[in-house]
Each structure stands twice: as structure tokens, then as C-alpha cells.
PDB file of C-alpha atoms in Angstrom:
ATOM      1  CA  UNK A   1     -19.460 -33.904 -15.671  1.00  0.00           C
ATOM      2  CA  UNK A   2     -17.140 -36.348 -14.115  1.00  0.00           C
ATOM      3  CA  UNK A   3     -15.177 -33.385 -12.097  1.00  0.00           C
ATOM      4  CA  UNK A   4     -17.913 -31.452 -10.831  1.00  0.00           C
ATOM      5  CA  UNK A   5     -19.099 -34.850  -9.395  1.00  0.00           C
ATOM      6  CA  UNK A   6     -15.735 -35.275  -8.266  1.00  0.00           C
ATOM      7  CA  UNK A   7     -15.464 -31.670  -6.398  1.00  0.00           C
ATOM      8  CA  UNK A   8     -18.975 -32.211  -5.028  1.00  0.00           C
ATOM      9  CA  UNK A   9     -18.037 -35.643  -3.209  1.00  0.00           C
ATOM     10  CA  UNK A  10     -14.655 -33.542  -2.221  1.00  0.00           C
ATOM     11  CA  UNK A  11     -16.590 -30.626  -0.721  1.00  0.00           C
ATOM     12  CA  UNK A  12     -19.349 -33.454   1.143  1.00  0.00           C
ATOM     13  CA  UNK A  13     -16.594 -35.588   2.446  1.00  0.00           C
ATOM     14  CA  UNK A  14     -15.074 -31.768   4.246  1.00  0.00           C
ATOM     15  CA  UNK A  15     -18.344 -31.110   5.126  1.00  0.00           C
ATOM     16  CA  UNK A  16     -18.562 -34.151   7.237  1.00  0.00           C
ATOM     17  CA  UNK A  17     -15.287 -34.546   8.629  1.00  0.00           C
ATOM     18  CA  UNK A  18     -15.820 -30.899  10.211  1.00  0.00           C
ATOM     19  CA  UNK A  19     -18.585 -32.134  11.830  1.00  0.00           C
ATOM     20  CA  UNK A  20     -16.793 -35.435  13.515  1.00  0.00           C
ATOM     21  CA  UNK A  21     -16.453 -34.894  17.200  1.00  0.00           C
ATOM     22  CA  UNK A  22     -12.930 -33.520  17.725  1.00  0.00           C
ATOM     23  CA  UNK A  23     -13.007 -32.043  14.943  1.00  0.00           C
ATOM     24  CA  UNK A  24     -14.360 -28.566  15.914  1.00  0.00           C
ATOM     25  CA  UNK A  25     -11.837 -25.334  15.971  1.00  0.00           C
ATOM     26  CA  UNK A  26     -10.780 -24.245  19.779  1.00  0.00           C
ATOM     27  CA  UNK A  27      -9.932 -20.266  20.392  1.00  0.00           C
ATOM     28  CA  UNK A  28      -6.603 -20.146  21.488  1.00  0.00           C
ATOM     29  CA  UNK A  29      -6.799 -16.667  21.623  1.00  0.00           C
ATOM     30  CA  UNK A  30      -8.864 -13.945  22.828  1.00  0.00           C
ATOM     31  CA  UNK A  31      -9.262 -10.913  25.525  1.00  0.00           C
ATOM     32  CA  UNK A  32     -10.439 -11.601  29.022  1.00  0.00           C
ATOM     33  CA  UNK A  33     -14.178 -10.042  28.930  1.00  0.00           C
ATOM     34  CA  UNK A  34     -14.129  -6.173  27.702  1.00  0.00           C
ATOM     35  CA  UNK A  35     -10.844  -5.271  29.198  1.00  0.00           C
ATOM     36  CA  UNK A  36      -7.278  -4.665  27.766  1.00  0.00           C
ATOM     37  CA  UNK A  37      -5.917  -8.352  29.026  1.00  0.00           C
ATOM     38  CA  UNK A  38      -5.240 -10.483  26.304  1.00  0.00           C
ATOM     39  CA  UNK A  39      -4.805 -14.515  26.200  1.00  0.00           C
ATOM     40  CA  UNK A  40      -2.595 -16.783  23.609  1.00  0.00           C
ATOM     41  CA  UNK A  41      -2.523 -20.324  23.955  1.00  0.00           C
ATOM     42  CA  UNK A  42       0.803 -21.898  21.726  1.00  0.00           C
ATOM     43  CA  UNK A  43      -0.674 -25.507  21.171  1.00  0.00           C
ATOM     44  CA  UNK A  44       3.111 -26.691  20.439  1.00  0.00           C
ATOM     45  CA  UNK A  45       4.819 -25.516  23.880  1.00  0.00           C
ATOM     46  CA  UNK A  46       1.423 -26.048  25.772  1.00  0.00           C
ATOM     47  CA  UNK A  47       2.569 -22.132  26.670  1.00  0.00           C
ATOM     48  CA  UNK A  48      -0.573 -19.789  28.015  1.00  0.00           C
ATOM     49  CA  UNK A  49       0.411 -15.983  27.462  1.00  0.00           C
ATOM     50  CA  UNK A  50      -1.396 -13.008  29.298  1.00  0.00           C
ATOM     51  CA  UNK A  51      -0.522  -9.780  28.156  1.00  0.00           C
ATOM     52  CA  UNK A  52      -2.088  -6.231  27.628  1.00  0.00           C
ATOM     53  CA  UNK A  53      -2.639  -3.579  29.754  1.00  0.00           C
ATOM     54  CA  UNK A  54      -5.014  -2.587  32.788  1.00  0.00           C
ATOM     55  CA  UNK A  55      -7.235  -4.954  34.685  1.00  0.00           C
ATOM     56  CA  UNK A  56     -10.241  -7.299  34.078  1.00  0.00           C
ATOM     57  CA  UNK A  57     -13.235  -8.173  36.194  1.00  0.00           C
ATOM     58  CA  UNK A  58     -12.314 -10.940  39.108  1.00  0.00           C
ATOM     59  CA  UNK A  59     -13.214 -14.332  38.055  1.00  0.00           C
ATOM     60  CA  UNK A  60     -16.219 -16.116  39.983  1.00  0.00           C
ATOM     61  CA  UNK A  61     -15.774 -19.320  38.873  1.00  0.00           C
ATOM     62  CA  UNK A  62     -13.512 -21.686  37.299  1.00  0.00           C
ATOM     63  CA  UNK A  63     -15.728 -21.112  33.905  1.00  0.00           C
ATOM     64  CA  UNK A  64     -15.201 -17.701  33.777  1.00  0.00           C
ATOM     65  CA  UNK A  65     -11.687 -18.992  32.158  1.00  0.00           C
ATOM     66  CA  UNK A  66     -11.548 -18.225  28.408  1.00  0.00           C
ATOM     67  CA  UNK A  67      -9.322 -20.882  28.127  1.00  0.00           C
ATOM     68  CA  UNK A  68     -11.032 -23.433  29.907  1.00  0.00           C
ATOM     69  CA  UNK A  69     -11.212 -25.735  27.079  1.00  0.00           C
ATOM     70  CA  UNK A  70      -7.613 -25.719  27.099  1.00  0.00           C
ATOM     71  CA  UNK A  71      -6.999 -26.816  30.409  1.00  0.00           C
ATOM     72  CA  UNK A  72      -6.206 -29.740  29.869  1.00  0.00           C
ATOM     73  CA  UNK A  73      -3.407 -28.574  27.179  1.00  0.00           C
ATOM     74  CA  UNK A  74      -2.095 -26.043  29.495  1.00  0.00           C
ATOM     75  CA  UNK A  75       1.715 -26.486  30.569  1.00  0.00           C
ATOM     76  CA  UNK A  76       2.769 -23.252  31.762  1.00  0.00           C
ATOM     77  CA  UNK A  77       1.420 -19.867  32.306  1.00  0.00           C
ATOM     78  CA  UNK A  78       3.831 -16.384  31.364  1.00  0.00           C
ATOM     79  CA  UNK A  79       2.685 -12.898  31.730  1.00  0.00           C
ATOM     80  CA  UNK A  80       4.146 -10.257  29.559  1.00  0.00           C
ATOM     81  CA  UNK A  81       4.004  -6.198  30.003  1.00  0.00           C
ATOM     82  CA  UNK A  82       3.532  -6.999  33.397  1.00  0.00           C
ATOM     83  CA  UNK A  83       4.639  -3.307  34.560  1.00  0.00           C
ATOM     84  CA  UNK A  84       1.704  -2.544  32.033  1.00  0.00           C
ATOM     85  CA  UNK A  85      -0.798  -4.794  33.657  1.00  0.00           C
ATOM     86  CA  UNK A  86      -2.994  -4.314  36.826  1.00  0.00           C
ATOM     87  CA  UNK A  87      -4.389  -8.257  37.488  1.00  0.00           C
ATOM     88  CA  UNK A  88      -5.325  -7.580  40.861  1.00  0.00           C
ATOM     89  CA  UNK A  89      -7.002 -10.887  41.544  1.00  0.00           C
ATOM     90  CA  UNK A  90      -5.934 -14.582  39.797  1.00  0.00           C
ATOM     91  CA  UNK A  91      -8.794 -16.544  41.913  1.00  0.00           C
ATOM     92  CA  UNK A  92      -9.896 -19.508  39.633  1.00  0.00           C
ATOM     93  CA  UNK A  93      -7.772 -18.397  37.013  1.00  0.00           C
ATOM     94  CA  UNK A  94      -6.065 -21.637  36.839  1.00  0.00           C
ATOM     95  CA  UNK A  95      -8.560 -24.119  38.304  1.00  0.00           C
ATOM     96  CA  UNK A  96      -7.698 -27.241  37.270  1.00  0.00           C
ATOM     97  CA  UNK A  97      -5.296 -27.149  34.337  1.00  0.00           C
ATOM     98  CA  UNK A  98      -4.255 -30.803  35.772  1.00  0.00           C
ATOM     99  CA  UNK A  99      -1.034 -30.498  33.056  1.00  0.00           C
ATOM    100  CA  UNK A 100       0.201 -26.929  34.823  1.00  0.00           C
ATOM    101  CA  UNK A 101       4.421 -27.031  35.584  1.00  0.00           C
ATOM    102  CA  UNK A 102       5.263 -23.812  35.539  1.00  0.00           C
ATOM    103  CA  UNK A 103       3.377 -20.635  36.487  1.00  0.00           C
ATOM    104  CA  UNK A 104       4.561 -16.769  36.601  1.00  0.00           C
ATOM    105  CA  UNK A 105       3.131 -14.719  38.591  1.00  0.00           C
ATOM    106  CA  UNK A 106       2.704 -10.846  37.974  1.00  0.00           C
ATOM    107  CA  UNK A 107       4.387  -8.904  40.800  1.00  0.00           C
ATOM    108  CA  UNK A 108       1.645  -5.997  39.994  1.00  0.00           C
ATOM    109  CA  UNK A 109      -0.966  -9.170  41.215  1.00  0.00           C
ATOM    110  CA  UNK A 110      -1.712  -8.396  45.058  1.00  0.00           C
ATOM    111  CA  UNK A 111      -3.939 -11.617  45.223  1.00  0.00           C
ATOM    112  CA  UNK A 112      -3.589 -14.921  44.299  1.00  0.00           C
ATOM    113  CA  UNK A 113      -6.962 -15.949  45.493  1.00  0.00           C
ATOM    114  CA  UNK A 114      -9.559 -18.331  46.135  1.00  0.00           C
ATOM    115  CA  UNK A 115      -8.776 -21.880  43.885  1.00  0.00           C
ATOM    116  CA  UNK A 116      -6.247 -19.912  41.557  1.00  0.00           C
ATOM    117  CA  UNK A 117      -4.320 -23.221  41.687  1.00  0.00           C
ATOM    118  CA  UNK A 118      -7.224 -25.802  42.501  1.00  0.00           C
ATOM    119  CA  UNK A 119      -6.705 -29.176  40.858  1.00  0.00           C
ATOM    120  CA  UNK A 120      -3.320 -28.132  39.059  1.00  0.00           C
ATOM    121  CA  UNK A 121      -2.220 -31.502  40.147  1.00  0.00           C
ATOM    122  CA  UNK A 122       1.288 -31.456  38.523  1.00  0.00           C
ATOM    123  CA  UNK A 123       2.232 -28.204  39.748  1.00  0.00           C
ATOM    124  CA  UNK A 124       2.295 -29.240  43.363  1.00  0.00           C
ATOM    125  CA  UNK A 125       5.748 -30.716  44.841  1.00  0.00           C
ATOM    126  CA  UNK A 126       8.219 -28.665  43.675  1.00  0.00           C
ATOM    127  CA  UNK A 127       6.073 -25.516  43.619  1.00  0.00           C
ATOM    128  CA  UNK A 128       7.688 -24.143  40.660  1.00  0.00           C
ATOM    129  CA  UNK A 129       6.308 -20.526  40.747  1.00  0.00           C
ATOM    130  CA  UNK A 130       8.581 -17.902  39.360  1.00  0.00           C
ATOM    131  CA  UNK A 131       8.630 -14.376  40.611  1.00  0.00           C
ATOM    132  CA  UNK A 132       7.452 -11.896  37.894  1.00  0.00           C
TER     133      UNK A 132
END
């Protein structure tokens, strides 16, 4: 008797500590609407990946982001299979990622667009963008 009680206060005490604010599990990975374009977010180098093939649909708004509970996390931005990828538009795709350093830019993107960068407060000064 004295171990089942002991697994059942285990398994309550898990059960609440999920449930803590904080606590919750963020995606850090994912694929931008139906399209080919994939997203990886590496929590240790603060490192935001796009990769895939084809397009997506422009974003609208900062909140079409995928990542946008990341922002705040997000240190630099690479694109890989770029010769694969047709991003044709990046508007809002950064908006506010406050902790952004470094960005690449696909040279298949034609657009940077409306508030790509918008509040990307550390990026600004040495503009550290890096040709694809």
C-alpha cells in the first residue's frame, strides 16, 4: 500500500507542476501554413532555421509568425536550400524579435517587405544582414 500511495502523490505532484505557468511546452518546430517551408527553433543557439522547398502564403500580420512565441528567444535567422525555396515576400516575418543579431536573407526573396524587421531592436546599428 505504502508505494502505490507513494506513485500516486508522484504522478499528482507532475500533474501540477505541468500546469504552473511557464511550465507549458512551446513548438519549436513546425511548417509555415500548408506549404513546403519548414521552421526549427534551436533553444541553445537562439538559432531560427527556414528550410524546405516552394513558397508560403505572405504574412498579414506579425501573428501570422509560427514562431511568435519565440520572439523573444530569437537570435538569428538562417535559411537553408535556399536555391530550393521561393519566399517571395518576408513582410512581418520578423516583427519584433527584440533579441534578433543576425539575419540571412534568401537571394530567391524579391521582397523584404512591410515591418519584416519592425521592433528587432538589436539588429539595428551595425545592420548585420548577410547575403544568402
Amino acid at each position: 500500500m505504502g508505494m502505490k500511495r507513494l506513485l500516486a502523490l508522484a504522478v499528482a505532484l507532475c500533474l501540477c507542476l505541468s500546469i504552473l505557468p511557464g511550465a507549458a511546452w512551446e513548438t519549436t518546430s513546425g511548417t509555415i501554413g500548408e506549404s513546403h517551408v519548414s521552421w526549427n527553433f534551436d533553444e541553445t543557439s537562439g538559432r531560427l532555421t527556414i528550410s524546405g522547398s516552394g513558397g508560403c502564403e505572405a504574412f498579414t500580420s506579425p501573428e501570422d509568425q509560427p514562431w511568435a512565441a519565440l520572439r523573444g528567444e530569437i537570435r538569428e535567422v538562417w535559411f537553408y536550400d535556399q536555391a530550393d525555396l521561393a519566399i517571395e515576400n518576408l513582410a512581418y516575418w520578423f516583427t519584433d524579435c527584440v533579441n534578433l543579431t543576425m539575419a540571412e536573407v534568401p537571394y530567391t526573396t524579391k521582397i523584404i517587405g512591410e515591418g519584416a524587421f519592425a521592433g528587432c531592436s538589436s539588429i539595428y546599428g551595425d545592420c548585420p544582414f548577410v547575403p544568402g
